[in-house]
Short mmCIF file of C-alpha atoms in Angstrom, two decimals:
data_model
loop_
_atom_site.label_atom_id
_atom_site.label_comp_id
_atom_site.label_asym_id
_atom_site.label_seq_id
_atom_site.Cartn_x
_atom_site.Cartn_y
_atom_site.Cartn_z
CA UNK R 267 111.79 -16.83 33.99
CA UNK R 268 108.78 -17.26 36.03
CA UNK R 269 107.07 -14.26 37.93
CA UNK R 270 108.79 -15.71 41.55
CA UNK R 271 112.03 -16.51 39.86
CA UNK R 272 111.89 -12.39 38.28
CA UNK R 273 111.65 -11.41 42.05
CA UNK R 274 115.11 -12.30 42.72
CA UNK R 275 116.50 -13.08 39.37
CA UNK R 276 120.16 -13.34 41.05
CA UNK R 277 119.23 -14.82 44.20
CA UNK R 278 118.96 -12.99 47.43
CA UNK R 279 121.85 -11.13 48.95
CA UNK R 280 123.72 -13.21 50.86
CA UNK R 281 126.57 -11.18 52.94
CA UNK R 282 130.20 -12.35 52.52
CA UNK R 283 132.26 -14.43 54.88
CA UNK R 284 134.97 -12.35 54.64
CA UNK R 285 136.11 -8.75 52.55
CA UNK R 286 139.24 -9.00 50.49
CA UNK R 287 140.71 -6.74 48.22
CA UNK R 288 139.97 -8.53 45.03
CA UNK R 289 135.89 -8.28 46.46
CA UNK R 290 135.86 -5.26 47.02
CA UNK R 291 137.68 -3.70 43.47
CA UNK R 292 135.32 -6.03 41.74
CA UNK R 293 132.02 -4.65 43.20
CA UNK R 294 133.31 -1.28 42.63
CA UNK R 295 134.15 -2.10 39.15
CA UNK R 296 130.63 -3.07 39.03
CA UNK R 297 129.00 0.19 40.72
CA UNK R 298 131.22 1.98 38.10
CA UNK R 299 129.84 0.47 35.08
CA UNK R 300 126.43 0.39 36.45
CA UNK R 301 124.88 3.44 34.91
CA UNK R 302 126.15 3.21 31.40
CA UNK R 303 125.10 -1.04 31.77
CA UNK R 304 121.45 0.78 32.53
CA UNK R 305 121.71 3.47 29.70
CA UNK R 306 122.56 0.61 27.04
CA UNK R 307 119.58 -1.49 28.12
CA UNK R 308 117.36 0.80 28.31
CA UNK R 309 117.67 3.52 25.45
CA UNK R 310 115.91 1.41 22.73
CA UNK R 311 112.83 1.30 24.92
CA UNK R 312 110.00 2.63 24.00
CA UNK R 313 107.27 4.62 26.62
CA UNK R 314 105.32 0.91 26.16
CA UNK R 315 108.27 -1.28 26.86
CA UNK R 316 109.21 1.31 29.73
CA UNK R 317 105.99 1.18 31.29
CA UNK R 318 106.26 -2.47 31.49
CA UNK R 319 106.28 -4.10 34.80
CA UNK R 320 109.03 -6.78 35.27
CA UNK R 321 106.70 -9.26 37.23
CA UNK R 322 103.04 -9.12 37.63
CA UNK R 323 102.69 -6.78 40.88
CA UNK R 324 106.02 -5.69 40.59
CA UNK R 325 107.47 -2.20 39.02
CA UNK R 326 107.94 -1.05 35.60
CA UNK R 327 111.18 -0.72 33.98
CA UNK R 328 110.53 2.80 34.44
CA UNK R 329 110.14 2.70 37.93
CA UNK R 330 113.19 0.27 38.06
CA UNK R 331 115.20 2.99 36.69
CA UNK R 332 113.82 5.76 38.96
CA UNK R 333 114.48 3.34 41.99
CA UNK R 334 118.05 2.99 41.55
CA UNK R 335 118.92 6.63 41.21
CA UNK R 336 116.67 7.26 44.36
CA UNK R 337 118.42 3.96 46.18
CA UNK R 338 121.98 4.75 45.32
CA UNK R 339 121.23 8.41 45.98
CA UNK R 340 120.46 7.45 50.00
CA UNK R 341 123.24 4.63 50.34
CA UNK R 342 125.62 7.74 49.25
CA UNK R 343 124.43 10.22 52.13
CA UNK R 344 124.52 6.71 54.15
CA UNK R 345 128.17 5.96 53.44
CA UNK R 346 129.28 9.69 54.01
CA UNK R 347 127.00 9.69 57.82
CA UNK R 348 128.93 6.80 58.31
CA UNK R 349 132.56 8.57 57.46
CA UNK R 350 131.74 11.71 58.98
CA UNK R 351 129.69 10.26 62.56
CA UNK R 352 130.30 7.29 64.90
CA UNK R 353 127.80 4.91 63.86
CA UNK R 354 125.11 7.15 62.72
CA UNK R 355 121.76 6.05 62.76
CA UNK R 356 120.68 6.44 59.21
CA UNK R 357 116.91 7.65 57.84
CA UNK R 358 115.26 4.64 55.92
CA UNK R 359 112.30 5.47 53.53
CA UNK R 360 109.91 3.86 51.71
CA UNK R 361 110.75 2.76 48.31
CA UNK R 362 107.40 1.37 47.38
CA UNK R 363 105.38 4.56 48.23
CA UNK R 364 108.31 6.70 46.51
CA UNK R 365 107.66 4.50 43.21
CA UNK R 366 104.33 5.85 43.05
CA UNK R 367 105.36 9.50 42.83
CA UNK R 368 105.00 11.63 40.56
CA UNK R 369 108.53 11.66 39.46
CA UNK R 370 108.68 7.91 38.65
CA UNK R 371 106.62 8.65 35.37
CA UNK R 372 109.05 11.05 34.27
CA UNK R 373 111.41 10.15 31.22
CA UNK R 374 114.38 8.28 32.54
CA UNK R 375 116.98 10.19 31.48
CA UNK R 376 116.88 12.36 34.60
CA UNK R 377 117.45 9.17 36.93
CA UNK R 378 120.27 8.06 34.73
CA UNK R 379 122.32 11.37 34.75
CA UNK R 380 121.60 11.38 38.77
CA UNK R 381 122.94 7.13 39.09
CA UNK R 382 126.26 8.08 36.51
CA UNK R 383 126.87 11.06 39.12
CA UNK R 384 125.86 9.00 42.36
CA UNK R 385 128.32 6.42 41.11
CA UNK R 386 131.21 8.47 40.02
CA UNK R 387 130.91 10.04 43.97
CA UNK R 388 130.53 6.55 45.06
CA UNK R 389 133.70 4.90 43.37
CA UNK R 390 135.64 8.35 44.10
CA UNK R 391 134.93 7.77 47.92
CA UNK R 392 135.02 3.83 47.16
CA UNK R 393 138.72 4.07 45.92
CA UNK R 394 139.55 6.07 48.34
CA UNK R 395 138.42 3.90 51.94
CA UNK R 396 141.50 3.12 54.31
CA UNK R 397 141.10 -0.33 56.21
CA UNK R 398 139.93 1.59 59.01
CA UNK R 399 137.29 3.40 57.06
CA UNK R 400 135.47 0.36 55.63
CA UNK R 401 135.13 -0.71 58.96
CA UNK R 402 132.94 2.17 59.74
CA UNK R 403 129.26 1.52 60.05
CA UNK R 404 126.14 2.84 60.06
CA UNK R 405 122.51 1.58 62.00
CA UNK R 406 119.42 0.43 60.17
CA UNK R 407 116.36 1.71 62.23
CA UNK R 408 114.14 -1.08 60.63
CA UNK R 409 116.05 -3.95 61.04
CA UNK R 410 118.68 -2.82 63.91
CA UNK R 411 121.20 -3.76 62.37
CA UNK R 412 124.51 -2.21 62.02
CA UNK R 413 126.31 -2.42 58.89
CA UNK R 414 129.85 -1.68 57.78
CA UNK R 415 130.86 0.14 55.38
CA UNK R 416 132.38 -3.29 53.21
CA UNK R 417 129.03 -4.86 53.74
CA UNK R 418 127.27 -1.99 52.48
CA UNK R 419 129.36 -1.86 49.21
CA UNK R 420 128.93 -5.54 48.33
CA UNK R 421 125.09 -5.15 49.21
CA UNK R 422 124.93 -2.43 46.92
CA UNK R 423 126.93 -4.27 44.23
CA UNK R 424 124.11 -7.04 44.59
CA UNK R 425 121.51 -4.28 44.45
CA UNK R 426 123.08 -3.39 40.98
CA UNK R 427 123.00 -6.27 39.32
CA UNK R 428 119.60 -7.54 41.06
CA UNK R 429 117.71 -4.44 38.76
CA UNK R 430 119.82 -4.75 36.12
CA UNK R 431 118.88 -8.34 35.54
CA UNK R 432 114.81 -7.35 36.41
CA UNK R 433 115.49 -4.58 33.43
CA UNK R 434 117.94 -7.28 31.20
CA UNK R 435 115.79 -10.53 31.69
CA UNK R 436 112.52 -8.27 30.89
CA UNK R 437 114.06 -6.83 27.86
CA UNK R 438 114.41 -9.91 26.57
CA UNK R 439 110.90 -10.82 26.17
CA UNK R 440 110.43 -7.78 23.88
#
């Protein structure tokens, strides 16, 4: 894959027309396998391979890893604001200055335990949702937008497998 085709190795996320059942156990399916689909690709690494970026200008696999504990970790609190309030106004941050922290050159192990407990909370909630409560929604500051709580979950089903395949597709020039 080329550099621009690495930047969105799956496409961009395109929202659904519509939510059915079948959508929405699949993307959870897919939020629950996430972390141990991250801990298969990535434990043969080495500190080299890990510190490899996936694109020129773009993140290491490290930082990959790091991101989607950190990601998940806020579109948890985001989904519980949006259970608990009436269409909460949620706290963005930014992801690129966060990937130059000090924590993002940690081993990855840390970030993995944090995304297999992120997700089991997720599905647990996930599995849980009445009609009425993936309906809820939440506001994006940035982009004004509000989002329910069905969009958010195939969004962040798209999220999973858009660094997966960056980590995957990398992997396999190795």
């Amino acid at each position: 894959m080329t550099d621009e085709q690495m930047r969105y190795p799956i496409g961009k996320f395109v929202p659904p027309v519509s939510y059915i059942i079948e959508d929405k156990r699949k993307w959870i399916s897919e939020l629950r396998n996430l972390p141990g689909k991250v801990r298969n690709a990535i434990m043969p690494l080495n500190d080299r391979q890990l510190n490899t970026q996936y694109r020129t200008g773009g993140w290491t696999l490290r930082q990959v890893v790091h991101h989607l504990a950190d990601s998940h970790m806020n579109s948890l609190v985001r989904f519980k604001l949006a259970l608990t309030e009436d269409n909460p106004t949620i706290k963005p941050y930014e992801e690129g200055d966060w990937a130059l922290l000090p924590d993002y050159r940690l081993p990855v192990e840390p970030s993995l335990r944090m995304l297999e407990g992120i997700h089991i909370h997720m599905v647990a909630l996930f599995e849980s949702f009445t009609d009425d409560q993936w309906d809820k929604t939440f506001v994006h500051p940035s982009s004004g937008d509000t989002v329910s709580l069905k969009k958010g979950l195939a969004l962040y089903a798209w999220h999973s497998r858009h660094h997966l395949a960056h980590l995957t597709e990398t992997i396999k020039k190795f």
